[in-house]
PDB file of N, CA and C in Angstrom:
ATOM      1  N   UNK W   1     177.785 -13.825  95.987  1.00 81.00           N
ATOM      2  CA  UNK W   1     178.706 -13.685  97.082  1.00 81.00           C
ATOM      3  C   UNK W   1     180.082 -13.204  96.598  1.00 81.00           C
ATOM      4  N   UNK W   2     180.551 -13.772  95.491  1.00 86.00           N
ATOM      5  CA  UNK W   2     181.835 -13.338  94.930  1.00 86.00           C
ATOM      6  C   UNK W   2     181.763 -11.872  94.512  1.00 86.00           C
ATOM      7  N   UNK W   3     180.627 -11.480  93.987  1.00 88.00           N
ATOM      8  CA  UNK W   3     180.466 -10.100  93.536  1.00 88.00           C
ATOM      9  C   UNK W   3     180.533  -9.137  94.724  1.00 88.00           C
ATOM     10  N   UNK W   4     179.905  -9.532  95.839  1.00 89.00           N
ATOM     11  CA  UNK W   4     179.943  -8.697  97.041  1.00 89.00           C
ATOM     12  C   UNK W   4     181.371  -8.613  97.580  1.00 89.00           C
ATOM     13  N   UNK W   5     182.078  -9.724  97.582  1.00 90.00           N
ATOM     14  CA  UNK W   5     183.448  -9.733  98.086  1.00 90.00           C
ATOM     15  C   UNK W   5     184.363  -8.888  97.206  1.00 90.00           C
ATOM     16  N   UNK W   6     184.181  -8.995  95.918  1.00 91.00           N
ATOM     17  CA  UNK W   6     184.980  -8.198  94.979  1.00 91.00           C
ATOM     18  C   UNK W   6     184.693  -6.708  95.179  1.00 91.00           C
ATOM     19  N   UNK W   7     183.417  -6.381  95.334  1.00 91.00           N
ATOM     20  CA  UNK W   7     183.032  -4.984  95.574  1.00 91.00           C
ATOM     21  C   UNK W   7     183.620  -4.488  96.888  1.00 91.00           C
ATOM     22  N   UNK W   8     183.599  -5.327  97.918  1.00 92.00           N
ATOM     23  CA  UNK W   8     184.143  -4.957  99.219  1.00 92.00           C
ATOM     24  C   UNK W   8     185.649  -4.715  99.133  1.00 92.00           C
ATOM     25  N   UNK W   9     186.373  -5.581  98.428  1.00 92.00           N
ATOM     26  CA  UNK W   9     187.823  -5.438  98.276  1.00 92.00           C
ATOM     27  C   UNK W   9     188.154  -4.176  97.483  1.00 92.00           C
ATOM     28  N   UNK W  10     187.430  -3.939  96.402  1.00 92.00           N
ATOM     29  CA  UNK W  10     187.666  -2.740  95.589  1.00 92.00           C
ATOM     30  C   UNK W  10     187.350  -1.486  96.404  1.00 92.00           C
ATOM     31  N   UNK W  11     186.267  -1.517  97.151  1.00 91.00           N
ATOM     32  CA  UNK W  11     185.896  -0.370  97.987  1.00 91.00           C
ATOM     33  C   UNK W  11     186.943  -0.114  99.057  1.00 91.00           C
ATOM     34  N   UNK W  12     187.425  -1.177  99.678  1.00 90.00           N
ATOM     35  CA  UNK W  12     188.445  -1.043 100.704  1.00 90.00           C
ATOM     36  C   UNK W  12     189.741  -0.473 100.116  1.00 90.00           C
ATOM     37  N   UNK W  13     190.133  -0.942  98.939  1.00 88.00           N
ATOM     38  CA  UNK W  13     191.327  -0.411  98.263  1.00 88.00           C
ATOM     39  C   UNK W  13     191.140   1.062  97.922  1.00 88.00           C
ATOM     40  N   UNK W  14     189.968   1.425  97.449  1.00 87.00           N
ATOM     41  CA  UNK W  14     189.692   2.818  97.106  1.00 87.00           C
ATOM     42  C   UNK W  14     189.764   3.703  98.342  1.00 87.00           C
ATOM     43  N   UNK W  15     189.206   3.226  99.450  1.00 87.00           N
ATOM     44  CA  UNK W  15     189.241   4.007 100.697  1.00 87.00           C
ATOM     45  C   UNK W  15     190.671   4.175 101.171  1.00 87.00           C
ATOM     46  N   UNK W  16     191.465   3.114 101.124  1.00 84.00           N
ATOM     47  CA  UNK W  16     192.856   3.211 101.556  1.00 84.00           C
ATOM     48  C   UNK W  16     193.662   4.162 100.664  1.00 84.00           C
ATOM     49  N   UNK W  17     193.447   4.088  99.368  1.00 81.00           N
ATOM     50  CA  UNK W  17     194.176   4.968  98.450  1.00 81.00           C
ATOM     51  C   UNK W  17     193.730   6.414  98.588  1.00 81.00           C
ATOM     52  N   UNK W  18     192.472   6.626  98.884  1.00 80.00           N
ATOM     53  CA  UNK W  18     191.999   8.010  99.017  1.00 80.00           C
ATOM     54  C   UNK W  18     192.483   8.650 100.306  1.00 80.00           C
ATOM     55  N   UNK W  19     192.941   7.848 101.245  1.00 79.00           N
ATOM     56  CA  UNK W  19     193.456   8.376 102.514  1.00 79.00           C
ATOM     57  C   UNK W  19     194.982   8.476 102.497  1.00 79.00           C
ATOM     58  N   UNK W  20     195.561   8.548 101.332  1.00 74.00           N
ATOM     59  CA  UNK W  20     197.016   8.644 101.221  1.00 74.00           C
ATOM     60  C   UNK W  20     197.499   9.905 101.929  1.00 74.00           C
ATOM     61  N   UNK W  21     198.654   9.818 102.503  1.00 71.00           N
ATOM     62  CA  UNK W  21     199.212  10.920 103.271  1.00 71.00           C
ATOM     63  C   UNK W  21     199.883  11.903 102.324  1.00 71.00           C
ATOM     64  N   UNK W  22     199.544  13.152 102.490  1.00 73.00           N
ATOM     65  CA  UNK W  22     200.182  14.219 101.733  1.00 73.00           C
ATOM     66  C   UNK W  22     200.877  15.114 102.755  1.00 73.00           C
ATOM     67  N   UNK W  23     202.159  15.274 102.585  1.00 73.00           N
ATOM     68  CA  UNK W  23     202.927  16.079 103.516  1.00 73.00           C
ATOM     69  C   UNK W  23     203.214  17.432 102.899  1.00 73.00           C
ATOM     70  N   UNK W  24     202.902  18.471 103.639  1.00 73.00           N
ATOM     71  CA  UNK W  24     203.188  19.830 103.199  1.00 73.00           C
ATOM     72  C   UNK W  24     204.163  20.416 104.211  1.00 73.00           C
ATOM     73  N   UNK W  25     205.356  20.712 103.754  1.00 73.00           N
ATOM     74  CA  UNK W  25     206.373  21.302 104.615  1.00 73.00           C
ATOM     75  C   UNK W  25     206.456  22.794 104.337  1.00 73.00           C
ATOM     76  N   UNK W  26     206.325  23.566 105.385  1.00 76.00           N
ATOM     77  CA  UNK W  26     206.436  25.014 105.263  1.00 76.00           C
ATOM     78  C   UNK W  26     207.611  25.435 106.129  1.00 76.00           C
ATOM     79  N   UNK W  27     208.571  26.076 105.509  1.00 77.00           N
ATOM     80  CA  UNK W  27     209.766  26.489 106.213  1.00 77.00           C
ATOM     81  C   UNK W  27     209.868  28.009 106.222  1.00 77.00           C
ATOM     82  N   UNK W  28     210.260  28.553 107.358  1.00 79.00           N
ATOM     83  CA  UNK W  28     210.558  29.974 107.433  1.00 79.00           C
ATOM     84  C   UNK W  28     211.966  30.155 106.874  1.00 79.00           C
ATOM     85  N   UNK W  29     212.137  31.077 105.957  1.00 81.00           N
ATOM     86  CA  UNK W  29     213.462  31.225 105.310  1.00 81.00           C
ATOM     87  C   UNK W  29     214.463  31.929 106.219  1.00 81.00           C
ATOM     88  N   UNK W  30     214.777  31.303 107.356  1.00 85.00           N
ATOM     89  CA  UNK W  30     215.667  31.913 108.343  1.00 85.00           C
ATOM     90  C   UNK W  30     217.031  32.253 107.750  1.00 85.00           C
ATOM     91  N   UNK W  31     217.571  31.342 106.977  1.00 87.00           N
ATOM     92  CA  UNK W  31     218.896  31.548 106.386  1.00 87.00           C
ATOM     93  C   UNK W  31     218.878  32.764 105.449  1.00 87.00           C
ATOM     94  N   UNK W  32     217.820  32.892 104.663  1.00 85.00           N
ATOM     95  CA  UNK W  32     217.711  34.021 103.742  1.00 85.00           C
ATOM     96  C   UNK W  32     217.524  35.343 104.479  1.00 85.00           C
ATOM     97  N   UNK W  33     216.772  35.326 105.563  1.00 86.00           N
ATOM     98  CA  UNK W  33     216.555  36.548 106.342  1.00 86.00           C
ATOM     99  C   UNK W  33     217.860  36.991 106.990  1.00 86.00           C
ATOM    100  N   UNK W  34     218.605  36.030 107.550  1.00 88.00           N
ATOM    101  CA  UNK W  34     219.896  36.382 108.155  1.00 88.00           C
ATOM    102  C   UNK W  34     220.846  36.959 107.112  1.00 88.00           C
ATOM    103  N   UNK W  35     220.846  36.360 105.926  1.00 88.00           N
ATOM    104  CA  UNK W  35     221.715  36.859 104.856  1.00 88.00           C
ATOM    105  C   UNK W  35     221.294  38.271 104.432  1.00 88.00           C
ATOM    106  N   UNK W  36     219.988  38.511 104.392  1.00 86.00           N
ATOM    107  CA  UNK W  36     219.496  39.841 104.017  1.00 86.00           C
ATOM    108  C   UNK W  36     219.945  40.884 105.027  1.00 86.00           C
ATOM    109  N   UNK W  37     219.877  40.572 106.313  1.00 85.00           N
ATOM    110  CA  UNK W  37     220.294  41.539 107.320  1.00 85.00           C
ATOM    111  C   UNK W  37     221.804  41.722 107.351  1.00 85.00           C
ATOM    112  N   UNK W  38     222.563  40.680 106.986  1.00 87.00           N
ATOM    113  CA  UNK W  38     224.013  40.865 106.858  1.00 87.00           C
ATOM    114  C   UNK W  38     224.326  41.811 105.699  1.00 87.00           C
ATOM    115  N   UNK W  39     223.583  41.676 104.602  1.00 86.00           N
ATOM    116  CA  UNK W  39     223.761  42.594 103.475  1.00 86.00           C
ATOM    117  C   UNK W  39     223.461  44.025 103.902  1.00 86.00           C
ATOM    118  N   UNK W  40     222.383  44.194 104.678  1.00 84.00           N
ATOM    119  CA  UNK W  40     222.029  45.534 105.157  1.00 84.00           C
ATOM    120  C   UNK W  40     223.109  46.098 106.067  1.00 84.00           C
ATOM    121  N   UNK W  41     223.640  45.271 106.945  1.00 84.00           N
ATOM    122  CA  UNK W  41     224.694  45.742 107.841  1.00 84.00           C
ATOM    123  C   UNK W  41     225.913  46.185 107.062  1.00 84.00           C
ATOM    124  N   UNK W  42     226.314  45.403 106.060  1.00 85.00           N
ATOM    125  CA  UNK W  42     227.487  45.778 105.266  1.00 85.00           C
ATOM    126  C   UNK W  42     227.252  47.077 104.515  1.00 85.00           C
ATOM    127  N   UNK W  43     226.049  47.225 103.983  1.00 83.00           N
ATOM    128  CA  UNK W  43     225.775  48.397 103.154  1.00 83.00           C
ATOM    129  C   UNK W  43     225.497  49.651 103.976  1.00 83.00           C
ATOM    130  N   UNK W  44     224.689  49.533 105.009  1.00 79.00           N
ATOM    131  CA  UNK W  44     224.247  50.717 105.741  1.00 79.00           C
ATOM    132  C   UNK W  44     225.158  51.084 106.903  1.00 79.00           C
ATOM    133  N   UNK W  45     225.890  50.128 107.455  1.00 77.00           N
ATOM    134  CA  UNK W  45     226.751  50.424 108.589  1.00 77.00           C
ATOM    135  C   UNK W  45     228.199  50.601 108.179  1.00 77.00           C
ATOM    136  N   UNK W  46     228.495  50.398 106.899  1.00 70.00           N
ATOM    137  CA  UNK W  46     229.857  50.551 106.418  1.00 70.00           C
ATOM    138  C   UNK W  46     230.253  52.016 106.353  1.00 70.00           C
ATOM    139  N   UNK W  47     231.452  52.291 105.867  1.00 63.00           N
ATOM    140  CA  UNK W  47     231.895  53.681 105.738  1.00 63.00           C
ATOM    141  C   UNK W  47     230.925  54.480 104.871  1.00 63.00           C
ATOM    142  N   UNK W  48     230.705  55.712 105.268  1.00 55.00           N
ATOM    143  CA  UNK W  48     229.744  56.580 104.575  1.00 55.00           C
ATOM    144  C   UNK W  48     230.162  56.806 103.122  1.00 55.00           C
ATOM    145  N   UNK W  49     229.211  56.729 102.226  1.00 44.00           N
ATOM    146  CA  UNK W  49     229.454  57.001 100.816  1.00 44.00           C
ATOM    147  C   UNK W  49     230.074  55.841 100.055  1.00 44.00           C
ATOM    148  N   UNK W  50     230.363  54.767 100.737  1.00 47.00           N
ATOM    149  CA  UNK W  50     230.979  53.613 100.083  1.00 47.00           C
ATOM    150  C   UNK W  50     230.118  52.381 100.296  1.00 47.00           C
ATOM    151  N   UNK W  51     229.051  52.197  99.522  1.00 46.00           N
ATOM    152  CA  UNK W  51     228.308  50.952  99.684  1.00 46.00           C
ATOM    153  C   UNK W  51     229.168  49.787  99.224  1.00 46.00           C
ATOM    154  N   UNK W  52     229.270  48.790 100.069  1.00 46.00           N
ATOM    155  CA  UNK W  52     230.125  47.655  99.755  1.00 46.00           C
ATOM    156  C   UNK W  52     229.414  46.725  98.796  1.00 46.00           C
ATOM    157  N   UNK W  53     230.169  46.232  97.839  1.00 48.00           N
ATOM    158  CA  UNK W  53     229.622  45.311  96.850  1.00 48.00           C
ATOM    159  C   UNK W  53     229.534  43.918  97.455  1.00 48.00           C
ATOM    160  N   UNK W  54     228.504  43.224  97.110  1.00 48.00           N
ATOM    161  CA  UNK W  54     228.366  41.847  97.574  1.00 48.00           C
ATOM    162  C   UNK W  54     228.639  40.915  96.405  1.00 48.00           C
ATOM    163  N   UNK W  55     229.309  39.844  96.707  1.00 50.00           N
ATOM    164  CA  UNK W  55     229.587  38.870  95.654  1.00 50.00           C
ATOM    165  C   UNK W  55     228.504  37.813  95.677  1.00 50.00           C
ATOM    166  N   UNK W  56     228.087  37.360  94.517  1.00 50.00           N
ATOM    167  CA  UNK W  56     227.046  36.339  94.495  1.00 50.00           C
ATOM    168  C   UNK W  56     227.549  35.032  95.091  1.00 50.00           C
ATOM    169  N   UNK W  57     226.668  34.358  95.760  1.00 52.00           N
ATOM    170  CA  UNK W  57     226.995  33.077  96.372  1.00 52.00           C
ATOM    171  C   UNK W  57     227.132  32.018  95.283  1.00 52.00           C
ATOM    172  N   UNK W  58     227.640  30.862  95.672  1.00 50.00           N
ATOM    173  CA  UNK W  58     227.779  29.749  94.743  1.00 50.00           C
ATOM    174  C   UNK W  58     226.419  29.177  94.372  1.00 50.00           C
ATOM    175  N   UNK W  59     226.472  28.072  93.659  1.00 49.00           N
ATOM    176  CA  UNK W  59     225.229  27.420  93.243  1.00 49.00           C
ATOM    177  C   UNK W  59     224.481  26.918  94.470  1.00 49.00           C
ATOM    178  N   UNK W  60     223.149  26.939  94.414  1.00 54.00           N
ATOM    179  CA  UNK W  60     222.396  26.399  95.547  1.00 54.00           C
ATOM    180  C   UNK W  60     222.603  24.893  95.661  1.00 54.00           C
ATOM    181  N   UNK W  61     222.460  24.421  96.886  1.00 58.00           N
ATOM    182  CA  UNK W  61     222.637  22.996  97.105  1.00 58.00           C
ATOM    183  C   UNK W  61     221.543  22.224  96.375  1.00 58.00           C
ATOM    184  N   UNK W  62     221.922  21.089  95.854  1.00 60.00           N
ATOM    185  CA  UNK W  62     220.929  20.258  95.181  1.00 60.00           C
ATOM    186  C   UNK W  62     221.059  18.846  95.719  1.00 60.00           C
ATOM    187  N   UNK W  63     219.974  18.134  95.652  1.00 64.00           N
ATOM    188  CA  UNK W  63     219.998  16.753  96.097  1.00 64.00           C
ATOM    189  C   UNK W  63     219.206  15.911  95.109  1.00 64.00           C
ATOM    190  N   UNK W  64     219.561  14.669  95.034  1.00 67.00           N
ATOM    191  CA  UNK W  64     218.891  13.745  94.133  1.00 67.00           C
ATOM    192  C   UNK W  64     217.724  13.124  94.878  1.00 67.00           C
ATOM    193  N   UNK W  65     216.523  13.284  94.339  1.00 65.00           N
ATOM    194  CA  UNK W  65     215.342  12.757  94.996  1.00 65.00           C
ATOM    195  C   UNK W  65     214.474  12.032  93.982  1.00 65.00           C
ATOM    196  N   UNK W  66     213.848  10.991  94.436  1.00 66.00           N
ATOM    197  CA  UNK W  66     212.889  10.276  93.605  1.00 66.00           C
ATOM    198  C   UNK W  66     211.509  10.591  94.150  1.00 66.00           C
ATOM    199  N   UNK W  67     210.656  11.144  93.323  1.00 67.00           N
ATOM    200  CA  UNK W  67     209.325  11.514  93.772  1.00 67.00           C
ATOM    201  C   UNK W  67     208.296  11.040  92.758  1.00 67.00           C
ATOM    202  N   UNK W  68     207.213  10.512  93.268  1.00 68.00           N
ATOM    203  CA  UNK W  68     206.118  10.132  92.390  1.00 68.00           C
ATOM    204  C   UNK W  68     205.335  11.359  91.954  1.00 68.00           C
ATOM    205  N   UNK W  69     205.288  12.344  92.833  1.00 65.00           N
ATOM    206  CA  UNK W  69     204.590  13.591  92.556  1.00 65.00           C
ATOM    207  C   UNK W  69     205.635  14.689  92.608  1.00 65.00           C
ATOM    208  N   UNK W  70     205.592  15.609  91.672  1.00 68.00           N
ATOM    209  CA  UNK W  70     206.594  16.678  91.653  1.00 68.00           C
ATOM    210  C   UNK W  70     206.381  17.618  92.827  1.00 68.00           C
ATOM    211  N   UNK W  71     207.454  18.238  93.243  1.00 67.00           N
ATOM    212  CA  UNK W  71     207.400  19.187  94.352  1.00 67.00           C
ATOM    213  C   UNK W  71     207.114  20.579  93.826  1.00 67.00           C
ATOM    214  N   UNK W  72     206.478  21.355  94.639  1.00 66.00           N
ATOM    215  CA  UNK W  72     206.223  22.747  94.308  1.00 66.00           C
ATOM    216  C   UNK W  72     206.970  23.608  95.318  1.00 66.00           C
ATOM    217  N   UNK W  73     207.697  24.581  94.831  1.00 66.00           N
ATOM    218  CA  UNK W  73     208.467  25.455  95.698  1.00 66.00           C
ATOM    219  C   UNK W  73     207.876  26.854  95.634  1.00 66.00           C
ATOM    220  N   UNK W  74     207.553  27.392  96.794  1.00 66.00           N
ATOM    221  CA  UNK W  74     206.947  28.713  96.853  1.00 66.00           C
ATOM    222  C   UNK W  74     208.003  29.810  96.983  1.00 66.00           C
ATOM    223  N   UNK W  75     209.194  29.437  97.375  1.00 67.00           N
ATOM    224  CA  UNK W  75     210.229  30.437  97.589  1.00 67.00           C
ATOM    225  C   UNK W  75     210.902  30.782  96.275  1.00 67.00           C
ATOM    226  N   UNK W  76     211.022  32.020  96.018  1.00 71.00           N
ATOM    227  CA  UNK W  76     211.633  32.477  94.785  1.00 71.00           C
ATOM    228  C   UNK W  76     213.128  32.725  94.981  1.00 71.00           C
ATOM    229  N   UNK W  77     213.914  32.613  93.927  1.00 77.00           N
ATOM    230  CA  UNK W  77     215.350  32.879  94.068  1.00 77.00           C
ATOM    231  C   UNK W  77     215.604  34.365  94.315  1.00 77.00           C
ATOM    232  N   UNK W  78     216.702  34.660  94.993  1.00 82.00           N
ATOM    233  CA  UNK W  78     217.052  36.049  95.263  1.00 82.00           C
ATOM    234  C   UNK W  78     216.266  36.642  96.415  1.00 82.00           C
ATOM    235  N   UNK W  79     215.764  35.813  97.306  1.00 81.00           N
ATOM    236  CA  UNK W  79     214.947  36.299  98.420  1.00 81.00           C
ATOM    237  C   UNK W  79     215.707  37.246  99.347  1.00 81.00           C
ATOM    238  N   UNK W  80     216.980  36.976  99.698  1.00 84.00           N
ATOM    239  CA  UNK W  80     217.692  37.924 100.577  1.00 84.00           C
ATOM    240  C   UNK W  80     217.774  39.325  99.980  1.00 84.00           C
ATOM    241  N   UNK W  81     218.006  39.425  98.682  1.00 86.00           N
ATOM    242  CA  UNK W  81     218.081  40.741  98.055  1.00 86.00           C
ATOM    243  C   UNK W  81     216.736  41.457  98.105  1.00 86.00           C
ATOM    244  N   UNK W  82     215.666  40.713  97.911  1.00 86.00           N
ATOM    245  CA  UNK W  82     214.332  41.317  97.956  1.00 86.00           C
ATOM    246  C   UNK W  82     213.979  41.778  99.359  1.00 86.00           C
ATOM    247  N   UNK W  83     214.359  40.985 100.365  1.00 84.00           N
ATOM    248  CA  UNK W  83     214.111  41.392 101.750  1.00 84.00           C
ATOM    249  C   UNK W  83     214.892  42.651 102.069  1.00 84.00           C
ATOM    250  N   UNK W  84     216.167  42.684 101.659  1.00 85.00           N
ATOM    251  CA  UNK W  84     217.004  43.858 101.920  1.00 85.00           C
ATOM    252  C   UNK W  84     216.433  45.097 101.237  1.00 85.00           C
ATOM    253  N   UNK W  85     215.955  44.957 100.013  1.00 87.00           N
ATOM    254  CA  UNK W  85     215.365  46.103  99.308  1.00 87.00           C
ATOM    255  C   UNK W  85     214.113  46.607 100.013  1.00 87.00           C
ATOM    256  N   UNK W  86     213.296  45.696 100.518  1.00 87.00           N
ATOM    257  CA  UNK W  86     212.092  46.113 101.238  1.00 87.00           C
ATOM    258  C   UNK W  86     212.435  46.835 102.534  1.00 87.00           C
ATOM    259  N   UNK W  87     213.456  46.353 103.242  1.00 86.00           N
ATOM    260  CA  UNK W  87     213.848  46.989 104.498  1.00 86.00           C
ATOM    261  C   UNK W  87     214.465  48.359 104.226  1.00 86.00           C
ATOM    262  N   UNK W  88     215.187  48.502 103.115  1.00 86.00           N
ATOM    263  CA  UNK W  88     215.798  49.796 102.769  1.00 86.00           C
ATOM    264  C   UNK W  88     214.756  50.869 102.514  1.00 86.00           C
ATOM    265  N   UNK W  89     213.536  50.478 102.220  1.00 89.00           N
ATOM    266  CA  UNK W  89     212.469  51.445 101.972  1.00 89.00           C
ATOM    267  C   UNK W  89     211.861  51.978 103.268  1.00 89.00           C
ATOM    268  N   UNK W  90     212.308  51.448 104.407  1.00 89.00           N
ATOM    269  CA  UNK W  90     211.802  51.884 105.709  1.00 89.00           C
ATOM    270  C   UNK W  90     212.780  52.883 106.308  1.00 89.00           C
ATOM    271  N   UNK W  91     212.438  54.174 106.309  1.00 89.00           N
ATOM    272  CA  UNK W  91     213.394  55.194 106.757  1.00 89.00           C
ATOM    273  C   UNK W  91     213.827  55.032 108.210  1.00 89.00           C
ATOM    274  N   UNK W  92     212.966  54.578 109.092  1.00 91.00           N
ATOM    275  CA  UNK W  92     213.351  54.406 110.492  1.00 91.00           C
ATOM    276  C   UNK W  92     214.429  53.334 110.639  1.00 91.00           C
ATOM    277  N   UNK W  93     214.288  52.268 109.888  1.00 86.00           N
ATOM    278  CA  UNK W  93     215.273  51.182 109.959  1.00 86.00           C
ATOM    279  C   UNK W  93     216.608  51.645 109.383  1.00 86.00           C
ATOM    280  N   UNK W  94     216.571  52.356 108.263  1.00 86.00           N
ATOM    281  CA  UNK W  94     217.804  52.862 107.644  1.00 86.00           C
ATOM    282  C   UNK W  94     218.512  53.826 108.602  1.00 86.00           C
ATOM    283  N   UNK W  95     217.753  54.714 109.260  1.00 88.00           N
ATOM    284  CA  UNK W  95     218.362  55.646 110.224  1.00 88.00           C
ATOM    285  C   UNK W  95     218.980  54.891 111.401  1.00 88.00           C
ATOM    286  N   UNK W  96     218.315  53.848 111.882  1.00 88.00           N
ATOM    287  CA  UNK W  96     218.860  53.068 112.994  1.00 88.00           C
ATOM    288  C   UNK W  96     220.171  52.398 112.593  1.00 88.00           C
ATOM    289  N   UNK W  97     220.228  51.848 111.396  1.00 85.00           N
ATOM    290  CA  UNK W  97     221.477  51.232 110.926  1.00 85.00           C
ATOM    291  C   UNK W  97     222.584  52.263 110.785  1.00 85.00           C
ATOM    292  N   UNK W  98     222.254  53.439 110.281  1.00 86.00           N
ATOM    293  CA  UNK W  98     223.286  54.472 110.117  1.00 86.00           C
ATOM    294  C   UNK W  98     223.782  54.961 111.469  1.00 86.00           C
ATOM    295  N   UNK W  99     222.890  55.075 112.451  1.00 87.00           N
ATOM    296  CA  UNK W  99     223.320  55.482 113.795  1.00 87.00           C
ATOM    297  C   UNK W  99     224.215  54.414 114.411  1.00 87.00           C
ATOM    298  N   UNK W 100     223.870  53.142 114.222  1.00 86.00           N
ATOM    299  CA  UNK W 100     224.724  52.062 114.741  1.00 86.00           C
ATOM    300  C   UNK W 100     226.078  52.087 114.044  1.00 86.00           C
ATOM    301  N   UNK W 101     226.088  52.350 112.738  1.00 84.00           N
ATOM    302  CA  UNK W 101     227.341  52.414 111.991  1.00 84.00           C
ATOM    303  C   UNK W 101     228.225  53.555 112.461  1.00 84.00           C
ATOM    304  N   UNK W 102     227.604  54.675 112.862  1.00 86.00           N
ATOM    305  CA  UNK W 102     228.374  55.819 113.345  1.00 86.00           C
ATOM    306  C   UNK W 102     229.018  55.517 114.696  1.00 86.00           C
ATOM    307  N   UNK W 103     228.437  54.630 115.478  1.00 87.00           N
ATOM    308  CA  UNK W 103     228.973  54.304 116.805  1.00 87.00           C
ATOM    309  C   UNK W 103     229.996  53.178 116.765  1.00 87.00           C
ATOM    310  N   UNK W 104     230.180  52.518 115.645  1.00 85.00           N
ATOM    311  CA  UNK W 104     231.107  51.374 115.580  1.00 85.00           C
ATOM    312  C   UNK W 104     232.534  51.791 115.902  1.00 85.00           C
ATOM    313  N   UNK W 105     232.973  52.948 115.401  1.00 83.00           N
ATOM    314  CA  UNK W 105     234.343  53.407 115.680  1.00 83.00           C
ATOM    315  C   UNK W 105     234.544  53.614 117.173  1.00 83.00           C
ATOM    316  N   UNK W 106     233.560  54.208 117.857  1.00 86.00           N
ATOM    317  CA  UNK W 106     233.668  54.410 119.305  1.00 86.00           C
ATOM    318  C   UNK W 106     233.711  53.079 120.050  1.00 86.00           C
ATOM    319  N   UNK W 107     232.898  52.142 119.619  1.00 85.00           N
ATOM    320  CA  UNK W 107     232.858  50.830 120.272  1.00 85.00           C
ATOM    321  C   UNK W 107     234.189  50.111 120.081  1.00 85.00           C
ATOM    322  N   UNK W 108     234.730  50.165 118.877  1.00 85.00           N
ATOM    323  CA  UNK W 108     236.030  49.515 118.612  1.00 85.00           C
ATOM    324  C   UNK W 108     237.136  50.171 119.450  1.00 85.00           C
ATOM    325  N   UNK W 109     237.069  51.502 119.595  1.00 87.00           N
ATOM    326  CA  UNK W 109     238.068  52.229 120.398  1.00 87.00           C
ATOM    327  C   UNK W 109     237.960  51.797 121.865  1.00 87.00           C
ATOM    328  N   UNK W 110     236.729  51.662 122.381  1.00 89.00           N
ATOM    329  CA  UNK W 110     236.553  51.239 123.763  1.00 89.00           C
ATOM    330  C   UNK W 110     236.996  49.794 123.989  1.00 89.00           C
ATOM    331  N   UNK W 111     236.782  48.940 123.006  1.00 87.00           N
ATOM    332  CA  UNK W 111     237.227  47.551 123.126  1.00 87.00           C
ATOM    333  C   UNK W 111     238.747  47.476 123.146  1.00 87.00           C
ATOM    334  N   UNK W 112     239.402  48.328 122.398  1.00 84.00           N
ATOM    335  CA  UNK W 112     240.858  48.320 122.317  1.00 84.00           C
ATOM    336  C   UNK W 112     241.539  48.971 123.509  1.00 84.00           C
ATOM    337  N   UNK W 113     240.801  49.657 124.352  1.00 79.00           N
ATOM    338  CA  UNK W 113     241.410  50.368 125.483  1.00 79.00           C
ATOM    339  C   UNK W 113     241.644  49.463 126.683  1.00 79.00           C
ATOM    340  N   UNK W 114     241.317  48.205 126.630  1.00 65.00           N
ATOM    341  CA  UNK W 114     241.512  47.292 127.762  1.00 65.00           C
ATOM    342  C   UNK W 114     242.930  47.062 128.073  1.00 65.00           C
TER     343      UNK W 114
END
């Protein structure tokens, strides 16, 4: 009887441990995408022939965490620059940005005429 009870307790513990919760968080890099499009706007909509230099941002935010299992990060550093480079390879998008940049002076003039 003791052997059955011990087996039952061990089995129950094993079942509970095997059902441990694993959380997988997947985030869309909204902040990085917005930053990439701001870089594109500065570069492609700015004055012709003068690509504006971007200054590197500060250190990424860090937080102190205690974890029993290490975290895995799928996002690579420099994602906004990579997104901007990929978008620059699309001629239709580059032309649209340049056309918008050409109209900025007219829009500013119309805003100032009030």
